[in-house]
Amino acid sequence: MSAVDLATILHPAIAVFYVFPLIGVVVYFAWQTRQRRLQDKENKGKISPTVGPQHLQVGKWLSASVVGIALLGMAQPIVKKLLIEPGNWDANAGRFVLIVLYFIVTIASLVLLYRARSLPWRAVFATLTGMGLIIIGFQKFQAGDGNLYDLVFRRDFEWQISHYYYGMVAAFLMIFSLAIVPDIYRDRSLTWRKVHIVLNCLALLFFIGQGVTGARDLLEIPLSWQKPAIEQLYINNCQTQPCEVRPVEQPPADAGQSQ
Ligand code: HEM
Ligand code: HEM
């Protein structure tokens, strides 16, 4: 397998062997935390009082991991298109430096979100982290034909089943969970706790969506030695019928300036 192919499976591999098992641990402790809180006094001793703090501890790892895996998923095509594919560097060197800065600011905002205590700072750093993810996802580069194309494949033509948009929602929900931790503990009316439960059950659905759409995208990306033949098949397909099937990383035939 070539270096480019290995780089392609880096993100899915880390998601599968690290992030998804972590989701399992977080959900296990979440369920235990809820069961313990809802148990009557007699049965309370059966579940350890540490399940809440343990859920929080692994949850904190999960938030960073999901933001990290989303950044890695976007770094891959950016590095591939600007550094590995020949001919793109000269026209895009300035863009590349700017994008590296966006990555640094996003990671720094996440680190500061972990440290922030007061509500305004938590809101500021959570917003900055989320904005960083979106801004990176919408970066473009100038190709050899002089047109601007997207660096990150967002599947805008089928946004309802897009790995990018699902990933963004999941990452935002993790960032939000992190930002409201002090409120969950402080709020006696349990409102923040309920908000947390509802939003993170939704996050679970998006994680499942990431598993499905990620596996699909992996099927659509050919191994490097198969790429020329597969691209030709897509070109033939678009010439004989409306181009409904489009490959990952391949600008649609009617994309114009948008891809
Ligand atoms: C898939 C992700 C997650 C799910 C499904 C989930 C679900 C839950 C559930 C069901 C509870 C128990 C609520 C109750 O008492 O009834 C809970 C508590 C809590 N969660 Fe999460 N959660 C997730 C991720 C996170 C993350 C990422 C964080 C923070 C970084 C977090 C922080 C907390 C905190 C602080 C509590 C209160 C724990 C305690 O009572 O000691 N959760 N969560
Ligand atoms: C929490 C889990 C995950 C998150 C937040 C996430 C996020 C992302 C993001 C933001 C991108 C860049 C946009 C795109 O190309 O669609 C991406 C790319 C990708 N993801 Fe994921 N992903 C996750 C899990 C997975 C899994 C489980 C797989 C496969 C089994 C996978 C396979 C891929 C592939 C093949 C790409 C394209 C990479 C490339 O262009 O080189 N992802 N992911």
mmCIF file of C-alpha atoms and ligand atoms in Angstrom:
data_model
loop_
_atom_site.group_PDB
_atom_site.id
_atom_site.type_symbol
_atom_site.label_atom_id
_atom_site.label_comp_id
_atom_site.label_asym_id
_atom_site.label_seq_id
_atom_site.Cartn_x
_atom_site.Cartn_y
_atom_site.Cartn_z
ATOM 1 C CA MET A 1 0.000 0.000 0.000
ATOM 2 C CA SER A 2 1.395 3.425 -0.955
ATOM 3 C CA ALA A 3 2.081 6.279 1.496
ATOM 4 C CA VAL A 4 -0.926 8.211 0.120
ATOM 5 C CA ASP A 5 -3.214 5.219 0.724
ATOM 6 C CA LEU A 6 -1.875 4.782 4.230
ATOM 7 C CA ALA A 7 -2.497 8.494 4.868
ATOM 8 C CA THR A 8 -6.089 8.041 3.640
ATOM 9 C CA ILE A 9 -6.848 5.297 6.142
ATOM 10 C CA LEU A 10 -5.202 7.083 9.077
ATOM 11 C CA HIS A 11 -8.337 9.048 10.023
ATOM 12 C CA PRO A 12 -10.839 6.155 9.635
ATOM 13 C CA ALA A 13 -8.472 3.801 11.470
ATOM 14 C CA ILE A 14 -8.094 6.129 14.485
ATOM 15 C CA ALA A 15 -11.864 6.707 14.517
ATOM 16 C CA VAL A 16 -12.475 2.951 14.580
ATOM 17 C CA PHE A 17 -9.844 1.808 17.084
ATOM 18 C CA TYR A 18 -9.900 4.822 19.417
ATOM 19 C CA VAL A 19 -12.836 7.263 19.115
ATOM 20 C CA PHE A 20 -15.696 4.774 18.789
ATOM 21 C CA PRO A 21 -14.578 2.568 21.728
ATOM 22 C CA LEU A 22 -14.307 5.794 23.764
ATOM 23 C CA ILE A 23 -17.922 6.615 22.841
ATOM 24 C CA GLY A 24 -18.874 3.170 24.205
ATOM 25 C CA VAL A 25 -17.158 3.896 27.547
ATOM 26 C CA VAL A 26 -18.749 7.370 27.826
ATOM 27 C CA VAL A 27 -22.226 5.982 27.121
ATOM 28 C CA TYR A 28 -21.740 3.137 29.624
ATOM 29 C CA PHE A 29 -20.868 5.605 32.409
ATOM 30 C CA ALA A 30 -23.660 7.948 31.290
ATOM 31 C CA TRP A 31 -26.199 5.152 31.708
ATOM 32 C CA GLN A 32 -24.750 4.214 35.112
ATOM 33 C CA THR A 33 -24.854 7.875 36.220
ATOM 34 C CA ARG A 34 -28.506 8.163 35.281
ATOM 35 C CA GLN A 35 -29.426 4.810 36.849
ATOM 36 C CA ARG A 36 -27.701 5.810 40.072
ATOM 37 C CA ARG A 37 -29.434 9.191 40.265
ATOM 38 C CA LEU A 38 -32.855 7.648 39.633
ATOM 39 C CA GLN A 39 -32.425 4.745 42.059
ATOM 40 C CA ASP A 40 -34.225 4.778 45.387
ATOM 41 C CA LYS A 41 -32.117 5.143 48.528
ATOM 42 C CA GLU A 42 -32.108 1.392 49.282
ATOM 43 C CA ASN A 43 -30.546 0.417 45.976
ATOM 44 C CA LYS A 44 -28.242 3.396 45.671
ATOM 45 C CA GLY A 45 -25.229 1.523 47.097
ATOM 46 C CA LYS A 46 -25.258 -0.903 44.177
ATOM 47 C CA ILE A 47 -23.800 1.610 41.723
ATOM 48 C CA SER A 48 -20.534 3.327 42.596
ATOM 49 C CA PRO A 49 -20.761 7.076 43.344
ATOM 50 C CA THR A 50 -17.736 7.548 41.070
ATOM 51 C CA VAL A 51 -19.671 6.819 37.856
ATOM 52 C CA GLY A 52 -20.586 10.519 37.394
ATOM 53 C CA PRO A 53 -17.010 11.825 37.695
ATOM 54 C CA GLN A 54 -15.796 8.912 35.539
ATOM 55 C CA HIS A 55 -18.331 9.809 32.847
ATOM 56 C CA LEU A 56 -17.068 13.383 32.972
ATOM 57 C CA GLN A 57 -13.414 12.341 32.826
ATOM 58 C CA VAL A 58 -13.860 10.104 29.757
ATOM 59 C CA GLY A 59 -16.314 12.646 28.293
ATOM 60 C CA LYS A 60 -13.555 15.257 28.371
ATOM 61 C CA TRP A 61 -11.303 12.892 26.444
ATOM 62 C CA LEU A 62 -14.114 12.266 23.985
ATOM 63 C CA SER A 63 -14.696 15.978 23.279
ATOM 64 C CA ALA A 64 -11.033 16.527 22.420
ATOM 65 C CA SER A 65 -10.909 13.288 20.425
ATOM 66 C CA VAL A 66 -13.922 14.143 18.261
ATOM 67 C CA VAL A 67 -12.622 17.645 17.512
ATOM 68 C CA GLY A 68 -9.188 16.115 16.866
ATOM 69 C CA ILE A 69 -10.485 13.408 14.527
ATOM 70 C CA ALA A 70 -12.533 16.012 12.608
ATOM 71 C CA LEU A 71 -9.395 18.182 12.236
ATOM 72 C CA LEU A 72 -7.423 15.146 11.051
ATOM 73 C CA GLY A 73 -10.177 14.250 8.538
ATOM 74 C CA MET A 74 -9.823 17.757 7.072
ATOM 75 C CA ALA A 75 -6.019 17.900 7.316
ATOM 76 C CA GLN A 76 -5.724 14.789 5.144
ATOM 77 C CA PRO A 77 -7.210 16.184 1.911
ATOM 78 C CA ILE A 78 -5.550 19.578 2.550
ATOM 79 C CA VAL A 79 -2.084 18.015 2.824
ATOM 80 C CA LYS A 80 -2.809 15.668 -0.083
ATOM 81 C CA LYS A 81 -3.934 18.450 -2.426
ATOM 82 C CA LEU A 82 -1.441 21.156 -1.473
ATOM 83 C CA LEU A 83 1.701 19.248 -0.515
ATOM 84 C CA ILE A 84 1.574 15.814 -2.145
ATOM 85 C CA GLU A 85 -0.186 16.387 -5.475
ATOM 86 C CA PRO A 86 2.352 18.054 -7.769
ATOM 87 C CA GLY A 87 1.780 21.543 -9.193
ATOM 88 C CA ASN A 88 -0.507 23.067 -6.543
ATOM 89 C CA TRP A 89 2.048 24.450 -4.102
ATOM 90 C CA ASP A 90 3.222 27.622 -5.872
ATOM 91 C CA ALA A 91 -0.249 29.139 -6.280
ATOM 92 C CA ASN A 92 -1.357 28.141 -2.770
ATOM 93 C CA ALA A 93 1.632 28.575 -0.420
ATOM 94 C CA GLY A 94 0.077 31.644 1.266
ATOM 95 C CA ARG A 95 -3.247 29.845 1.655
ATOM 96 C CA PHE A 96 -1.482 26.872 3.227
ATOM 97 C CA VAL A 97 0.212 29.048 5.858
ATOM 98 C CA LEU A 98 -3.147 30.681 6.670
ATOM 99 C CA ILE A 99 -4.818 27.279 7.004
ATOM 100 C CA VAL A 100 -2.063 26.088 9.365
ATOM 101 C CA LEU A 101 -2.796 29.207 11.449
ATOM 102 C CA TYR A 102 -6.514 28.309 11.534
ATOM 103 C CA PHE A 103 -5.596 24.843 12.815
ATOM 104 C CA ILE A 104 -3.395 26.364 15.547
ATOM 105 C CA VAL A 105 -6.085 28.874 16.631
ATOM 106 C CA THR A 106 -8.755 26.140 16.697
ATOM 107 C CA ILE A 107 -6.635 23.805 18.839
ATOM 108 C CA ALA A 108 -5.600 26.687 21.139
ATOM 109 C CA SER A 109 -9.279 27.671 21.581
ATOM 110 C CA LEU A 110 -10.131 24.087 22.566
ATOM 111 C CA VAL A 111 -7.297 24.002 25.102
ATOM 112 C CA LEU A 112 -8.488 27.328 26.562
ATOM 113 C CA LEU A 113 -12.072 26.012 26.684
ATOM 114 C CA TYR A 114 -10.826 23.242 28.994
ATOM 115 C CA ARG A 115 -9.285 25.873 31.248
ATOM 116 C CA ALA A 116 -12.062 28.489 31.198
ATOM 117 C CA ARG A 117 -14.321 28.715 34.257
ATOM 118 C CA SER A 118 -16.546 31.770 33.789
ATOM 119 C CA LEU A 119 -19.524 31.630 31.435
ATOM 120 C CA PRO A 120 -18.397 34.394 29.035
ATOM 121 C CA TRP A 121 -14.976 32.777 28.449
ATOM 122 C CA ARG A 122 -16.497 29.332 28.010
ATOM 123 C CA ALA A 123 -18.870 30.829 25.419
ATOM 124 C CA VAL A 124 -16.029 32.656 23.637
ATOM 125 C CA PHE A 125 -13.708 29.637 23.375
ATOM 126 C CA ALA A 126 -16.507 27.220 22.451
ATOM 127 C CA THR A 127 -17.574 29.591 19.651
ATOM 128 C CA LEU A 128 -13.993 30.040 18.441
ATOM 129 C CA THR A 129 -13.404 26.269 18.351
ATOM 130 C CA GLY A 130 -16.610 25.698 16.363
ATOM 131 C CA MET A 131 -15.862 28.588 14.012
ATOM 132 C CA GLY A 132 -12.364 27.221 13.391
ATOM 133 C CA LEU A 133 -13.809 23.875 12.293
ATOM 134 C CA ILE A 134 -16.240 25.519 9.872
ATOM 135 C CA ILE A 135 -13.680 27.973 8.469
ATOM 136 C CA ILE A 136 -11.211 25.154 7.756
ATOM 137 C CA GLY A 137 -13.958 23.106 6.094
ATOM 138 C CA PHE A 138 -14.704 25.921 3.634
ATOM 139 C CA GLN A 139 -11.126 26.609 2.474
ATOM 140 C CA LYS A 140 -10.412 26.573 -1.244
ATOM 141 C CA PHE A 141 -7.336 26.192 -3.405
ATOM 142 C CA GLN A 142 -6.369 27.338 -6.867
ATOM 143 C CA ALA A 143 -5.938 24.442 -9.275
ATOM 144 C CA GLY A 144 -3.825 24.349 -12.438
ATOM 145 C CA ASP A 145 -6.778 25.641 -14.547
ATOM 146 C CA GLY A 146 -6.834 28.843 -12.447
ATOM 147 C CA ASN A 147 -10.218 28.022 -10.838
ATOM 148 C CA LEU A 148 -10.851 27.769 -7.108
ATOM 149 C CA TYR A 149 -11.892 24.347 -5.773
ATOM 150 C CA ASP A 150 -12.858 23.144 -2.301
ATOM 151 C CA LEU A 151 -10.073 21.539 -0.308
ATOM 152 C CA VAL A 152 -12.410 19.539 1.927
ATOM 153 C CA PHE A 153 -15.074 17.379 0.302
ATOM 154 C CA ARG A 154 -18.359 18.419 1.946
ATOM 155 C CA ARG A 155 -20.849 16.585 -0.305
ATOM 156 C CA ASP A 156 -22.901 19.809 -0.622
ATOM 157 C CA PHE A 157 -24.968 18.267 -3.426
ATOM 158 C CA GLU A 158 -26.206 15.650 -0.898
ATOM 159 C CA TRP A 159 -25.724 17.575 2.346
ATOM 160 C CA GLN A 160 -28.391 15.491 4.104
ATOM 161 C CA ILE A 161 -26.061 12.478 4.109
ATOM 162 C CA SER A 162 -22.729 14.307 4.271
ATOM 163 C CA HIS A 163 -19.907 12.912 6.428
ATOM 164 C CA TYR A 164 -18.591 16.460 6.787
ATOM 165 C CA TYR A 165 -21.818 18.046 8.082
ATOM 166 C CA TYR A 166 -22.619 15.094 10.374
ATOM 167 C CA GLY A 167 -19.076 15.358 11.736
ATOM 168 C CA MET A 168 -19.473 19.082 12.348
ATOM 169 C CA VAL A 169 -22.749 18.607 14.253
ATOM 170 C CA ALA A 170 -21.207 15.821 16.373
ATOM 171 C CA ALA A 171 -18.135 17.974 17.112
ATOM 172 C CA PHE A 172 -20.293 21.025 18.020
ATOM 173 C CA LEU A 173 -22.341 18.899 20.418
ATOM 174 C CA MET A 174 -19.147 17.663 22.096
ATOM 175 C CA ILE A 175 -17.827 21.244 22.367
ATOM 176 C CA PHE A 176 -21.177 22.336 23.849
ATOM 177 C CA SER A 177 -21.095 19.465 26.392
ATOM 178 C CA LEU A 178 -17.681 20.611 27.501
ATOM 179 C CA ALA A 179 -18.799 24.241 27.758
ATOM 180 C CA ILE A 180 -21.804 23.503 30.004
ATOM 181 C CA VAL A 181 -20.155 21.126 32.517
ATOM 182 C CA PRO A 182 -20.190 23.653 35.444
ATOM 183 C CA ASP A 183 -23.832 24.471 34.647
ATOM 184 C CA ILE A 184 -24.831 20.770 34.777
ATOM 185 C CA TYR A 185 -23.455 20.560 38.323
ATOM 186 C CA ARG A 186 -24.672 23.980 39.508
ATOM 187 C CA ASP A 187 -28.242 23.843 38.211
ATOM 188 C CA ARG A 188 -30.564 22.475 40.902
ATOM 189 C CA SER A 189 -33.556 22.485 38.566
ATOM 190 C CA LEU A 190 -31.772 19.869 36.368
ATOM 191 C CA THR A 191 -32.539 21.874 33.228
ATOM 192 C CA TRP A 192 -28.939 21.784 31.944
ATOM 193 C CA ARG A 193 -28.731 18.079 32.770
ATOM 194 C CA LYS A 194 -31.838 17.436 30.665
ATOM 195 C CA VAL A 195 -30.525 19.611 27.833
ATOM 196 C CA HIS A 196 -27.270 17.623 27.987
ATOM 197 C CA ILE A 197 -29.080 14.269 27.815
ATOM 198 C CA VAL A 198 -31.273 15.253 24.854
ATOM 199 C CA LEU A 199 -28.429 16.810 22.855
ATOM 200 C CA ASN A 200 -26.054 13.946 23.458
ATOM 201 C CA CYS A 201 -28.601 11.274 22.558
ATOM 202 C CA LEU A 202 -28.775 13.232 19.286
ATOM 203 C CA ALA A 203 -24.960 13.218 19.157
ATOM 204 C CA LEU A 204 -25.079 9.422 19.433
ATOM 205 C CA LEU A 205 -27.236 9.299 16.291
ATOM 206 C CA PHE A 206 -24.721 11.512 14.496
ATOM 207 C CA PHE A 207 -21.877 9.228 15.619
ATOM 208 C CA ILE A 208 -23.740 6.297 14.078
ATOM 209 C CA GLY A 209 -24.163 8.471 10.972
ATOM 210 C CA GLN A 210 -20.396 9.054 10.956
ATOM 211 C CA GLY A 211 -19.793 5.304 11.018
ATOM 212 C CA VAL A 212 -22.122 4.773 8.046
ATOM 213 C CA THR A 213 -21.105 7.767 5.911
ATOM 214 C CA GLY A 214 -17.394 7.269 6.731
ATOM 215 C CA ALA A 215 -17.503 3.630 5.618
ATOM 216 C CA ARG A 216 -19.306 4.715 2.429
ATOM 217 C CA ASP A 217 -16.710 7.415 1.708
ATOM 218 C CA LEU A 218 -13.927 4.917 2.260
ATOM 219 C CA LEU A 219 -15.521 2.697 -0.389
ATOM 220 C CA GLU A 220 -15.670 5.631 -2.797
ATOM 221 C CA ILE A 221 -11.995 6.609 -2.481
ATOM 222 C CA PRO A 222 -9.964 4.360 -4.794
ATOM 223 C CA LEU A 223 -6.513 3.040 -3.954
ATOM 224 C CA SER A 224 -3.911 5.221 -5.641
ATOM 225 C CA TRP A 225 -3.117 2.650 -8.390
ATOM 226 C CA GLN A 226 -6.840 2.353 -9.206
ATOM 227 C CA LYS A 227 -7.456 6.120 -9.294
ATOM 228 C CA PRO A 228 -6.897 6.866 -13.027
ATOM 229 C CA ALA A 229 -9.200 4.023 -14.112
ATOM 230 C CA ILE A 230 -11.934 4.909 -11.591
ATOM 231 C CA GLU A 231 -11.818 8.595 -12.561
ATOM 232 C CA GLN A 232 -12.255 7.623 -16.207
ATOM 233 C CA LEU A 233 -15.297 5.536 -15.246
ATOM 234 C CA TYR A 234 -16.843 8.542 -13.503
ATOM 235 C CA ILE A 235 -16.146 10.759 -16.520
ATOM 236 C CA ASN A 236 -17.790 8.165 -18.812
ATOM 237 C CA ASN A 237 -20.733 7.945 -16.422
ATOM 238 C CA CYS A 238 -21.259 11.706 -16.479
ATOM 239 C CA GLN A 239 -21.145 11.800 -20.255
ATOM 240 C CA THR A 240 -23.875 9.204 -20.738
ATOM 241 C CA GLN A 241 -26.402 10.231 -18.051
ATOM 242 C CA PRO A 242 -27.141 12.966 -15.481
ATOM 243 C CA CYS A 243 -24.213 12.825 -13.087
ATOM 244 C CA GLU A 244 -25.877 11.547 -9.941
ATOM 245 C CA VAL A 245 -23.072 9.307 -8.768
ATOM 246 C CA ARG A 246 -20.033 11.359 -7.910
ATOM 247 C CA PRO A 247 -16.828 10.252 -6.309
ATOM 248 C CA VAL A 248 -15.325 11.646 -3.140
ATOM 249 C CA GLU A 249 -12.671 14.245 -4.015
ATOM 250 C CA GLN A 250 -13.820 14.507 -7.634
ATOM 251 C CA PRO A 251 -15.267 17.913 -8.651
ATOM 252 C CA PRO A 252 -18.717 17.333 -10.160
ATOM 253 C CA ALA A 253 -18.815 18.002 -13.906
ATOM 254 C CA ASP A 254 -21.151 20.988 -13.403
ATOM 255 C CA ALA A 255 -19.260 22.362 -10.395
ATOM 256 C CA GLY A 256 -17.882 25.515 -11.973
ATOM 257 C CA GLN A 257 -16.243 27.590 -9.259
ATOM 258 C CA SER A 258 -17.840 25.825 -6.304
ATOM 259 C CA GLN A 259 -15.766 22.636 -6.047
HETATM 260 C C1 HEM B 1 -22.266 10.424 23.694
HETATM 261 C C2 HEM B 1 -22.023 11.310 24.578
HETATM 262 C C3 HEM B 1 -22.743 11.509 25.885
HETATM 263 C C4 HEM B 1 -23.930 11.030 26.354
HETATM 264 C C5 HEM B 1 -24.917 10.101 25.642
HETATM 265 C C6 HEM B 1 -24.123 11.583 27.681
HETATM 266 C C7 HEM B 1 -25.213 11.332 28.492
HETATM 267 C C8 HEM B 1 -25.287 11.663 29.831
HETATM 268 C C9 HEM B 1 -26.259 11.166 30.760
HETATM 269 C C10 HEM B 1 -27.412 10.221 30.399
HETATM 270 C C11 HEM B 1 -25.983 11.680 31.968
HETATM 271 C C12 HEM B 1 -26.734 11.402 33.293
HETATM 272 C C13 HEM B 1 -27.748 12.453 33.512
HETATM 273 C C14 HEM B 1 -28.608 12.141 34.711
HETATM 274 O O1 HEM B 1 -28.153 12.345 35.825
HETATM 275 O O2 HEM B 1 -29.738 11.700 34.498
HETATM 276 C C15 HEM B 1 -24.838 12.541 31.834
HETATM 277 C C16 HEM B 1 -24.248 13.264 32.851
HETATM 278 C C17 HEM B 1 -23.193 14.106 32.686
HETATM 279 N N1 HEM B 1 -22.476 14.324 31.537
HETATM 280 FE FE1 HEM B 1 -22.751 13.353 29.769
HETATM 281 N N2 HEM B 1 -23.074 12.395 28.000
HETATM 282 C C18 HEM B 1 -22.204 12.395 26.913
HETATM 283 C C19 HEM B 1 -21.008 13.073 26.803
HETATM 284 C C20 HEM B 1 -20.542 13.971 27.738
HETATM 285 C C21 HEM B 1 -19.403 14.834 27.552
HETATM 286 C C22 HEM B 1 -18.554 14.876 26.283
HETATM 287 C C23 HEM B 1 -19.270 15.569 28.691
HETATM 288 C C24 HEM B 1 -18.253 16.630 29.058
HETATM 289 C C25 HEM B 1 -17.140 16.796 28.519
HETATM 290 C C26 HEM B 1 -20.322 15.180 29.606
HETATM 291 C C27 HEM B 1 -20.541 15.702 30.868
HETATM 292 C C28 HEM B 1 -21.482 15.242 31.766
HETATM 293 C C29 HEM B 1 -21.554 15.654 33.158
HETATM 294 C C30 HEM B 1 -20.651 16.681 33.865
HETATM 295 C C31 HEM B 1 -22.620 14.935 33.748
HETATM 296 C C32 HEM B 1 -23.052 14.978 35.220
HETATM 297 C C33 HEM B 1 -22.312 13.843 35.907
HETATM 298 C C34 HEM B 1 -22.594 13.721 37.401
HETATM 299 O O3 HEM B 1 -23.768 13.735 37.776
HETATM 300 O O4 HEM B 1 -21.611 13.615 38.140
HETATM 301 N N3 HEM B 1 -21.076 14.200 28.984
HETATM 302 N N4 HEM B 1 -24.415 12.518 30.507
HETATM 303 C C1 HEM B 2 -16.537 10.765 15.321
HETATM 304 C C2 HEM B 2 -16.209 10.262 14.227
HETATM 305 C C3 HEM B 2 -15.776 10.979 12.979
HETATM 306 C C4 HEM B 2 -15.683 12.328 12.709
HETATM 307 C C5 HEM B 2 -16.015 13.509 13.631
HETATM 308 C C6 HEM B 2 -15.221 12.457 11.336
HETATM 309 C C7 HEM B 2 -15.025 13.663 10.688
HETATM 310 C C8 HEM B 2 -14.529 13.784 9.393
HETATM 311 C C9 HEM B 2 -14.343 15.032 8.705
HETATM 312 C C10 HEM B 2 -14.718 16.417 9.266
HETATM 313 C C11 HEM B 2 -13.820 14.759 7.487
HETATM 314 C C12 HEM B 2 -13.447 15.757 6.378
HETATM 315 C C13 HEM B 2 -14.631 15.948 5.446
HETATM 316 C C14 HEM B 2 -14.831 14.817 4.466
HETATM 317 O O1 HEM B 2 -13.895 14.501 3.695
HETATM 318 O O2 HEM B 2 -15.931 14.221 4.468
HETATM 319 C C15 HEM B 2 -13.670 13.328 7.381
HETATM 320 C C16 HEM B 2 -13.171 12.647 6.291
HETATM 321 C C17 HEM B 2 -13.208 11.291 6.135
HETATM 322 N N1 HEM B 2 -13.678 10.374 7.064
HETATM 323 FE FE1 HEM B 2 -14.329 10.764 8.929
HETATM 324 N N2 HEM B 2 -15.047 11.205 10.801
HETATM 325 C C18 HEM B 2 -15.371 10.271 11.758
HETATM 326 C C19 HEM B 2 -15.355 8.893 11.639
HETATM 327 C C20 HEM B 2 -15.045 8.214 10.476
HETATM 328 C C21 HEM B 2 -15.136 6.776 10.297
HETATM 329 C C22 HEM B 2 -15.614 5.780 11.363
HETATM 330 C C23 HEM B 2 -14.739 6.499 9.007
HETATM 331 C C24 HEM B 2 -14.657 5.198 8.257
HETATM 332 C C25 HEM B 2 -14.775 4.003 8.743
HETATM 333 C C26 HEM B 2 -14.379 7.770 8.395
HETATM 334 C C27 HEM B 2 -13.931 7.916 7.086
HETATM 335 C C28 HEM B 2 -13.567 9.101 6.507
HETATM 336 C C29 HEM B 2 -13.002 9.218 5.170
HETATM 337 C C30 HEM B 2 -12.732 8.056 4.203
HETATM 338 C C31 HEM B 2 -12.769 10.582 4.939
HETATM 339 C C32 HEM B 2 -12.141 11.232 3.689
HETATM 340 C C33 HEM B 2 -10.667 11.433 4.004
HETATM 341 C C34 HEM B 2 -9.847 11.926 2.833
HETATM 342 O O3 HEM B 2 -10.368 12.702 2.038
HETATM 343 O O4 HEM B 2 -8.670 11.549 2.752
HETATM 344 N N3 HEM B 2 -14.583 8.790 9.303
HETATM 345 N N4 HEM B 2 -14.116 12.755 8.569
#
